[in-house]
PDB file of C-alpha atoms and ligand atoms in Angstrom:
ATOM      1  CA  MET L   1      96.255 115.079 123.832  1.00 75.00           C
ATOM      2  CA  TYR L   2      98.290 113.212 121.233  1.00 81.00           C
ATOM      3  CA  LYS L   3     101.079 111.187 122.771  1.00 90.00           C
ATOM      4  CA  LYS L   4     103.658 109.647 120.459  1.00 94.00           C
ATOM      5  CA  LYS L   5     103.254 105.900 120.069  1.00 96.00           C
ATOM      6  CA  PRO L   6     103.970 103.306 117.403  1.00 97.00           C
ATOM      7  CA  PHE L   7     100.878 103.019 115.256  1.00 98.00           C
ATOM      8  CA  PHE L   8     100.382 101.110 112.038  1.00 98.00           C
ATOM      9  CA  ILE L   9      97.553 101.983 109.632  1.00 98.00           C
ATOM     10  CA  VAL L  10      96.884  99.931 106.500  1.00 98.00           C
ATOM     11  CA  PHE L  11      94.688 100.638 103.493  1.00 98.00           C
ATOM     12  CA  GLU L  12      93.398  97.678 101.501  1.00 98.00           C
ATOM     13  CA  GLY L  13      91.139  97.205  98.517  1.00 97.00           C
ATOM     14  CA  VAL L  14      91.074  96.387  94.844  1.00 94.00           C
ATOM     15  CA  GLU L  15      92.418  98.558  92.036  1.00 90.00           C
ATOM     16  CA  GLY L  16      90.521 101.765  91.567  1.00 89.00           C
ATOM     17  CA  CYS L  17      89.140 101.791  95.130  1.00 92.00           C
ATOM     18  CA  GLY L  18      90.945 105.041  95.916  1.00 93.00           C
ATOM     19  CA  LYS L  19      93.209 103.722  98.665  1.00 95.00           C
ATOM     20  CA  SER L  20      96.364 105.446  97.409  1.00 95.00           C
ATOM     21  CA  TYR L  21      94.460 108.724  97.246  1.00 95.00           C
ATOM     22  CA  GLN L  22      92.930 108.270 100.706  1.00 97.00           C
ATOM     23  CA  SER L  23      96.220 107.271 102.308  1.00 98.00           C
ATOM     24  CA  LYS L  24      97.823 110.451 100.959  1.00 98.00           C
ATOM     25  CA  ILE L  25      94.977 112.577 102.303  1.00 98.00           C
ATOM     26  CA  LEU L  26      95.234 110.963 105.741  1.00 98.00           C
ATOM     27  CA  PHE L  27      99.015 111.435 105.685  1.00 98.00           C
ATOM     28  CA  ASN L  28      98.627 115.155 105.000  1.00 98.00           C
ATOM     29  CA  LYS L  29      95.937 115.593 107.628  1.00 98.00           C
ATOM     30  CA  LEU L  30      98.080 113.914 110.283  1.00 98.00           C
ATOM     31  CA  LYS L  31     101.093 116.001 109.305  1.00 97.00           C
ATOM     32  CA  LYS L  32      99.008 119.130 109.799  1.00 97.00           C
ATOM     33  CA  LYS L  33      98.317 117.885 113.323  1.00 96.00           C
ATOM     34  CA  LYS L  34     102.097 117.633 113.828  1.00 95.00           C
ATOM     35  CA  VAL L  35     102.040 113.849 113.968  1.00 97.00           C
ATOM     36  CA  ASP L  36     105.308 112.152 113.020  1.00 97.00           C
ATOM     37  CA  VAL L  37     103.937 110.089 110.155  1.00 98.00           C
ATOM     38  CA  VAL L  38     105.389 107.986 107.330  1.00 98.00           C
ATOM     39  CA  LEU L  39     103.538 107.100 104.129  1.00 98.00           C
ATOM     40  CA  THR L  40     104.597 103.945 102.352  1.00 98.00           C
ATOM     41  CA  ARG L  41     103.295 101.175 100.100  1.00 98.00           C
ATOM     42  CA  GLU L  42     103.513  97.500  99.188  1.00 98.00           C
ATOM     43  CA  PRO L  43     104.978  96.067  97.134  1.00 97.00           C
ATOM     44  CA  GLY L  44     107.648  98.737  97.534  1.00 98.00           C
ATOM     45  CA  GLY L  45     108.478 101.354 100.112  1.00 98.00           C
ATOM     46  CA  THR L  46     112.274 100.980 100.065  1.00 98.00           C
ATOM     47  CA  LYS L  47     114.799 101.090  97.241  1.00 98.00           C
ATOM     48  CA  SER L  48     115.202  97.326  97.112  1.00 98.00           C
ATOM     49  CA  SER L  49     111.485  96.638  97.502  1.00 98.00           C
ATOM     50  CA  GLU L  50     110.710  99.059  94.684  1.00 98.00           C
ATOM     51  CA  LEU L  51     113.144  97.109  92.481  1.00 97.00           C
ATOM     52  CA  ILE L  52     111.233  93.936  93.291  1.00 97.00           C
ATOM     53  CA  ARG L  53     107.954  95.758  92.614  1.00 95.00           C
ATOM     54  CA  ASN L  54     109.128  96.689  89.128  1.00 93.00           C
ATOM     55  CA  LEU L  55     110.115  93.129  88.477  1.00 93.00           C
ATOM     56  CA  ILE L  56     106.701  91.787  89.521  1.00 90.00           C
ATOM     57  CA  LEU L  57     104.552  94.340  87.755  1.00 85.00           C
ATOM     58  CA  LYS L  58     106.501  94.462  84.516  1.00 81.00           C
ATOM     59  CA  ASP L  59     106.342  90.701  84.136  1.00 69.00           C
ATOM     60  CA  TYR L  60     102.801  91.058  82.881  1.00 65.00           C
ATOM     61  CA  PHE L  61     103.914  93.017  79.865  1.00 60.00           C
ATOM     62  CA  SER L  62     106.775  90.736  78.879  1.00 65.00           C
ATOM     63  CA  LYS L  63     106.429  89.740  75.237  1.00 63.00           C
ATOM     64  CA  ASP L  64     107.084  86.055  75.778  1.00 65.00           C
ATOM     65  CA  SER L  65     103.807  84.974  77.268  1.00 65.00           C
ATOM     66  CA  LYS L  66     105.085  81.438  77.764  1.00 70.00           C
ATOM     67  CA  GLU L  67     107.632  82.632  80.278  1.00 77.00           C
ATOM     68  CA  LYS L  68     105.503  84.269  82.915  1.00 83.00           C
ATOM     69  CA  PHE L  69     106.371  83.951  86.564  1.00 89.00           C
ATOM     70  CA  ASP L  70     104.823  80.953  88.234  1.00 91.00           C
ATOM     71  CA  LYS L  71     102.311  81.980  90.931  1.00 93.00           C
ATOM     72  CA  TYR L  72     104.690  80.785  93.663  1.00 96.00           C
ATOM     73  CA  THR L  73     107.541  82.840  92.207  1.00 95.00           C
ATOM     74  CA  ASP L  74     105.187  85.777  92.147  1.00 93.00           C
ATOM     75  CA  THR L  75     104.188  85.188  95.772  1.00 97.00           C
ATOM     76  CA  LEU L  76     107.804  84.861  96.864  1.00 98.00           C
ATOM     77  CA  LEU L  77     108.587  88.173  95.221  1.00 97.00           C
ATOM     78  CA  TYR L  78     105.778  89.924  97.107  1.00 98.00           C
ATOM     79  CA  LEU L  79     107.035  88.369 100.310  1.00 98.00           C
ATOM     80  CA  ALA L  80     110.652  89.264  99.526  1.00 98.00           C
ATOM     81  CA  ALA L  81     109.615  92.875  98.989  1.00 98.00           C
ATOM     82  CA  ARG L  82     107.689  92.753 102.285  1.00 98.00           C
ATOM     83  CA  ASN L  83     110.689  91.404 104.176  1.00 98.00           C
ATOM     84  CA  GLU L  84     112.892  94.277 102.977  1.00 98.00           C
ATOM     85  CA  HIS L  85     110.144  96.764 103.703  1.00 98.00           C
ATOM     86  CA  ILE L  86     109.527  95.565 107.265  1.00 98.00           C
ATOM     87  CA  LYS L  87     113.220  95.325 108.132  1.00 98.00           C
ATOM     88  CA  ASN L  88     114.284  98.631 106.683  1.00 98.00           C
ATOM     89  CA  LYS L  89     111.273 100.885 106.980  1.00 98.00           C
ATOM     90  CA  ILE L  90     108.212  99.700 108.895  1.00 98.00           C
ATOM     91  CA  LYS L  91     109.966  98.269 111.935  1.00 98.00           C
ATOM     92  CA  PRO L  92     112.488 101.128 112.343  1.00 98.00           C
ATOM     93  CA  SER L  93     109.693 103.719 112.002  1.00 98.00           C
ATOM     94  CA  LEU L  94     107.496 101.999 114.577  1.00 98.00           C
ATOM     95  CA  THR L  95     110.467 101.672 116.923  1.00 98.00           C
ATOM     96  CA  LYS L  96     110.809 105.467 116.688  1.00 98.00           C
ATOM     97  CA  LYS L  97     107.127 105.713 117.688  1.00 98.00           C
ATOM     98  CA  LYS L  98     106.059 107.017 114.320  1.00 98.00           C
ATOM     99  CA  VAL L  99     102.676 106.511 112.732  1.00 98.00           C
ATOM    100  CA  VAL L 100     103.080 104.388 109.604  1.00 98.00           C
ATOM    101  CA  ILE L 101     100.461 104.470 106.846  1.00 98.00           C
ATOM    102  CA  CYS L 102     100.853 101.639 104.367  1.00 98.00           C
ATOM    103  CA  ASP L 103      99.053 101.293 101.055  1.00 98.00           C
ATOM    104  CA  ARG L 104      98.464  97.489 101.085  1.00 98.00           C
ATOM    105  CA  PHE L 105      99.899  94.854 103.415  1.00 98.00           C
ATOM    106  CA  ILE L 106      99.365  91.154 104.209  1.00 98.00           C
ATOM    107  CA  ASP L 107      95.661  91.043 103.388  1.00 98.00           C
ATOM    108  CA  SER L 108      96.509  91.854  99.783  1.00 98.00           C
ATOM    109  CA  THR L 109      98.519  88.642  99.661  1.00 98.00           C
ATOM    110  CA  ILE L 110      95.614  86.696 101.125  1.00 98.00           C
ATOM    111  CA  ALA L 111      93.068  88.288  98.804  1.00 97.00           C
ATOM    112  CA  TYR L 112      95.086  88.143  95.550  1.00 95.00           C
ATOM    113  CA  GLN L 113      97.351  85.142  95.948  1.00 96.00           C
ATOM    114  CA  VAL L 114      95.238  82.863  98.153  1.00 97.00           C
ATOM    115  CA  TYR L 115      91.669  83.709  97.138  1.00 96.00           C
ATOM    116  CA  GLY L 116      92.520  84.914  93.638  1.00 93.00           C
ATOM    117  CA  LYS L 117      95.296  82.555  92.532  1.00 93.00           C
ATOM    118  CA  LYS L 118      94.782  79.622  94.918  1.00 96.00           C
ATOM    119  CA  VAL L 119      98.254  79.745  96.377  1.00 98.00           C
ATOM    120  CA  ASP L 120      98.537  77.540  99.474  1.00 98.00           C
ATOM    121  CA  ILE L 121      97.878  79.720 102.532  1.00 98.00           C
ATOM    122  CA  ASN L 122     100.228  77.618 104.704  1.00 98.00           C
ATOM    123  CA  PHE L 123     103.100  78.488 102.398  1.00 98.00           C
ATOM    124  CA  ILE L 124     102.409  82.192 102.988  1.00 98.00           C
ATOM    125  CA  ASN L 125     101.722  81.842 106.716  1.00 98.00           C
ATOM    126  CA  ASN L 126     105.013  80.029 107.259  1.00 98.00           C
ATOM    127  CA  ILE L 127     107.008  82.771 105.581  1.00 98.00           C
ATOM    128  CA  HIS L 128     105.020  85.454 107.379  1.00 98.00           C
ATOM    129  CA  LYS L 129     105.931  83.834 110.704  1.00 97.00           C
ATOM    130  CA  LYS L 130     109.582  84.513 109.909  1.00 97.00           C
ATOM    131  CA  ILE L 131     109.339  87.972 108.399  1.00 98.00           C
ATOM    132  CA  LEU L 132     106.539  89.869 110.157  1.00 98.00           C
ATOM    133  CA  GLN L 133     108.432  90.299 113.443  1.00 94.00           C
ATOM    134  CA  GLY L 134     105.144  90.483 115.313  1.00 94.00           C
ATOM    135  CA  ILE L 135     103.984  93.504 113.355  1.00 97.00           C
ATOM    136  CA  THR L 136     100.240  93.697 112.802  1.00 97.00           C
ATOM    137  CA  PRO L 137      98.208  96.718 111.780  1.00 98.00           C
ATOM    138  CA  ASN L 138      96.465  98.717 114.499  1.00 98.00           C
ATOM    139  CA  ILE L 139      93.755  99.668 112.051  1.00 98.00           C
ATOM    140  CA  VAL L 140      92.896  98.568 108.542  1.00 98.00           C
ATOM    141  CA  PHE L 141      90.679 100.519 106.202  1.00 98.00           C
ATOM    142  CA  VAL L 142      89.144  98.302 103.537  1.00 98.00           C
ATOM    143  CA  LEU L 143      87.792 100.479 100.756  1.00 97.00           C
ATOM    144  CA  LYS L 144      84.892  98.922  98.951  1.00 96.00           C
ATOM    145  CA  VAL L 145      84.104 100.092  95.448  1.00 92.00           C
ATOM    146  CA  SER L 146      81.470  99.241  92.898  1.00 89.00           C
ATOM    147  CA  MET L 147      82.957  97.589  89.841  1.00 83.00           C
ATOM    148  CA  ALA L 148      81.603 100.434  87.722  1.00 83.00           C
ATOM    149  CA  SER L 149      83.486 103.117  89.713  1.00 84.00           C
ATOM    150  CA  SER L 150      86.617 100.996  89.813  1.00 81.00           C
ATOM    151  CA  LYS L 151      86.571 100.582  86.048  1.00 79.00           C
ATOM    152  CA  LYS L 152      85.972 104.281  85.533  1.00 80.00           C
ATOM    153  CA  ARG L 153      88.927 105.198  87.759  1.00 80.00           C
ATOM    154  CA  LEU L 154      91.219 102.662  86.095  1.00 77.00           C
ATOM    155  CA  LYS L 155      90.401 104.035  82.681  1.00 78.00           C
ATOM    156  CA  LYS L 156      91.760 107.427  83.724  1.00 79.00           C
ATOM    157  CA  ARG L 157      95.101 105.948  84.777  1.00 76.00           C
ATOM    158  CA  LYS L 158      98.176 106.576  82.661  1.00 66.00           C
ATOM    159  CA  ALA L 159     100.394 103.908  84.187  1.00 65.00           C
ATOM    160  CA  LYS L 160      98.752 100.523  84.065  1.00 63.00           C
ATOM    161  CA  ASN L 161      99.961  97.395  85.722  1.00 59.00           C
ATOM    162  CA  ARG L 162      98.989  93.838  85.078  1.00 58.00           C
ATOM    163  CA  TYR L 163      96.095  93.702  87.491  1.00 56.00           C
ATOM    164  CA  ASP L 164      94.500  96.554  85.611  1.00 59.00           C
ATOM    165  CA  ASN L 165      94.066  94.011  82.840  1.00 65.00           C
ATOM    166  CA  PHE L 166      92.503  91.224  84.857  1.00 74.00           C
ATOM    167  CA  PRO L 167      88.916  90.129  84.318  1.00 80.00           C
ATOM    168  CA  GLN L 168      86.240  91.593  86.537  1.00 82.00           C
ATOM    169  CA  SER L 169      85.677  88.237  88.227  1.00 88.00           C
ATOM    170  CA  PHE L 170      89.197  88.420  89.637  1.00 89.00           C
ATOM    171  CA  TYR L 171      88.505  91.801  91.248  1.00 89.00           C
ATOM    172  CA  ASN L 172      85.193  90.536  92.581  1.00 91.00           C
ATOM    173  CA  LYS L 173      86.926  87.599  94.195  1.00 94.00           C
ATOM    174  CA  ALA L 174      89.616  89.808  95.706  1.00 95.00           C
ATOM    175  CA  GLN L 175      87.128  92.381  96.981  1.00 96.00           C
ATOM    176  CA  ASN L 176      84.948  89.697  98.577  1.00 97.00           C
ATOM    177  CA  ALA L 177      88.043  88.299 100.257  1.00 97.00           C
ATOM    178  CA  PHE L 178      88.927  91.705 101.734  1.00 98.00           C
ATOM    179  CA  ILE L 179      85.393  92.104 103.064  1.00 97.00           C
ATOM    180  CA  LYS L 180      85.400  88.604 104.525  1.00 97.00           C
ATOM    181  CA  LEU L 181      88.746  89.156 106.263  1.00 97.00           C
ATOM    182  CA  ALA L 182      87.488  92.465 107.685  1.00 98.00           C
ATOM    183  CA  LYS L 183      84.376  90.878 109.187  1.00 96.00           C
ATOM    184  CA  LYS L 184      86.490  88.791 111.537  1.00 88.00           C
ATOM    185  CA  ARG L 185      88.268  91.747 113.141  1.00 95.00           C
ATOM    186  CA  LYS L 186      87.246  94.668 115.325  1.00 95.00           C
ATOM    187  CA  ASN L 187      89.988  96.995 114.098  1.00 98.00           C
ATOM    188  CA  TYR L 188      89.004  96.632 110.424  1.00 98.00           C
ATOM    189  CA  PHE L 189      86.732  99.242 108.883  1.00 98.00           C
ATOM    190  CA  THR L 190      85.051  98.484 105.590  1.00 98.00           C
ATOM    191  CA  LEU L 191      84.071 101.778 104.005  1.00 97.00           C
ATOM    192  CA  ASN L 192      82.234 102.557 100.816  1.00 95.00           C
ATOM    193  CA  SER L 193      84.458 104.332  98.346  1.00 92.00           C
ATOM    194  CA  SER L 194      82.160 104.658  95.355  1.00 85.00           C
ATOM    195  CA  LEU L 195      80.979 108.203  96.102  1.00 81.00           C
ATOM    196  CA  ASN L 196      83.174 111.064  95.021  1.00 74.00           C
ATOM    197  CA  ASP L 197      82.750 113.446  97.935  1.00 80.00           C
ATOM    198  CA  ASN L 198      84.660 114.303 101.125  1.00 91.00           C
ATOM    199  CA  SER L 199      82.661 112.064 103.451  1.00 94.00           C
ATOM    200  CA  LEU L 200      85.060 109.132 103.141  1.00 96.00           C
ATOM    201  CA  GLU L 201      88.184 111.104 104.035  1.00 96.00           C
ATOM    202  CA  ASP L 202      86.341 112.657 106.991  1.00 97.00           C
ATOM    203  CA  GLU L 203      85.277 109.241 108.244  1.00 96.00           C
ATOM    204  CA  ILE L 204      88.818 107.863 107.936  1.00 98.00           C
ATOM    205  CA  PHE L 205      90.259 110.856 109.756  1.00 98.00           C
ATOM    206  CA  ASN L 206      87.689 110.678 112.545  1.00 97.00           C
ATOM    207  CA  ILE L 207      88.375 106.997 113.194  1.00 98.00           C
ATOM    208  CA  THR L 208      92.142 107.597 113.177  1.00 98.00           C
ATOM    209  CA  LYS L 209      91.875 110.589 115.516  1.00 97.00           C
ATOM    210  CA  LYS L 210      89.971 108.486 118.045  1.00 96.00           C
ATOM    211  CA  TYR L 211      92.645 105.809 118.060  1.00 97.00           C
ATOM    212  CA  LEU L 212      95.466 108.337 118.331  1.00 97.00           C
ATOM    213  CA  ASN L 213      93.664 110.550 120.810  1.00 94.00           C
ATOM    214  CA  ILE L 214      93.899 113.651 118.629  1.00 94.00           C
ATOM    215  CA  LYS L 215      91.399 116.504 118.881  1.00 88.00           C
TER     216      LYS L 215
HETATM  217  P1  TMP Q 301      99.026  98.751  93.664  1.00 92.38           P
HETATM  218  O1  TMP Q 301      98.440  98.849  92.323  1.00 92.38           O
HETATM  219  O2  TMP Q 301      98.060  98.944  94.767  1.00 92.38           O
HETATM  220  O3  TMP Q 301     100.251  99.571  93.830  1.00 92.38           O
HETATM  221  O4  TMP Q 301      99.495  97.221  93.868  1.00 92.38           O
HETATM  222  C1  TMP Q 301     100.186  96.543  92.915  1.00 92.38           C
HETATM  223  C2  TMP Q 301      99.554  95.212  92.602  1.00 92.38           C
HETATM  224  O5  TMP Q 301     100.106  94.177  93.415  1.00 92.38           O
HETATM  225  C3  TMP Q 301      98.079  95.152  92.823  1.00 92.38           C
HETATM  226  O6  TMP Q 301      97.504  94.632  91.657  1.00 92.38           O
HETATM  227  C4  TMP Q 301      97.870  94.154  93.926  1.00 92.38           C
HETATM  228  C5  TMP Q 301      99.090  93.308  93.854  1.00 92.38           C
HETATM  229  N1  TMP Q 301      99.504  92.693  95.114  1.00 92.38           N
HETATM  230  C6  TMP Q 301      99.403  91.321  95.262  1.00 92.38           C
HETATM  231  O7  TMP Q 301      98.925  90.624  94.372  1.00 92.38           O
HETATM  232  N2  TMP Q 301      99.840  90.757  96.419  1.00 92.38           N
HETATM  233  C7  TMP Q 301     100.393  91.479  97.444  1.00 92.38           C
HETATM  234  O8  TMP Q 301     100.776  90.925  98.480  1.00 92.38           O
HETATM  235  C8  TMP Q 301     100.482  92.912  97.282  1.00 92.38           C
HETATM  236  C9  TMP Q 301     101.071  93.742  98.373  1.00 92.38           C
HETATM  237  C10 TMP Q 301     100.032  93.460  96.102  1.00 92.38           C
END
């Protein structure tokens, strides 16, 4: 029997891995089971965090290429968005014993900023100590995708953001980082997302049901 409890589910992976799609599917499946569930994303999730998101992602397309955000400015913006998101959405939802599904969280910062851009991890860890308020995901789904499928999916996208334009080596680095981070933890599930059938959503739902004690 499902008993209400705070539960935090995170989806991670590189662009075109299908995590936004899979988080929506899981959200709908849980709603059908009458679970009180919230779907959100990073960067973003609240009005102020979405404003910061726009600022970060539009920077890539600014005409003056000499005036791009420094990687530390960029990192601070991700962390600023996260702070707003935790304070105003994630924490209050978990306090109300809701299930929160988040499209990206702290591992994206480790994969993209630390492994990808070589930002000092201590800088990030120190800020996380202040802003995370002890919140850690109960389960993380890392969706692994072949670079060919990722490229194919990105090509179909209307709205592009700057990471859609990064070289393949950047995605490789980020994906390897996600996989490495997942190997260290029992509550991380690295799942293959290259196939286009229902098996992935079934697997995600089955794992989640076990944790939440849903039939
Ligand atoms: P999205 O395309 O999944 O919505 O994410 C927006 C971009 O932001 C994506 O390219 C990954 C990037 N990102 C970081 O670089 N660091 C972070 O901490 C987060 C949350 C996202």
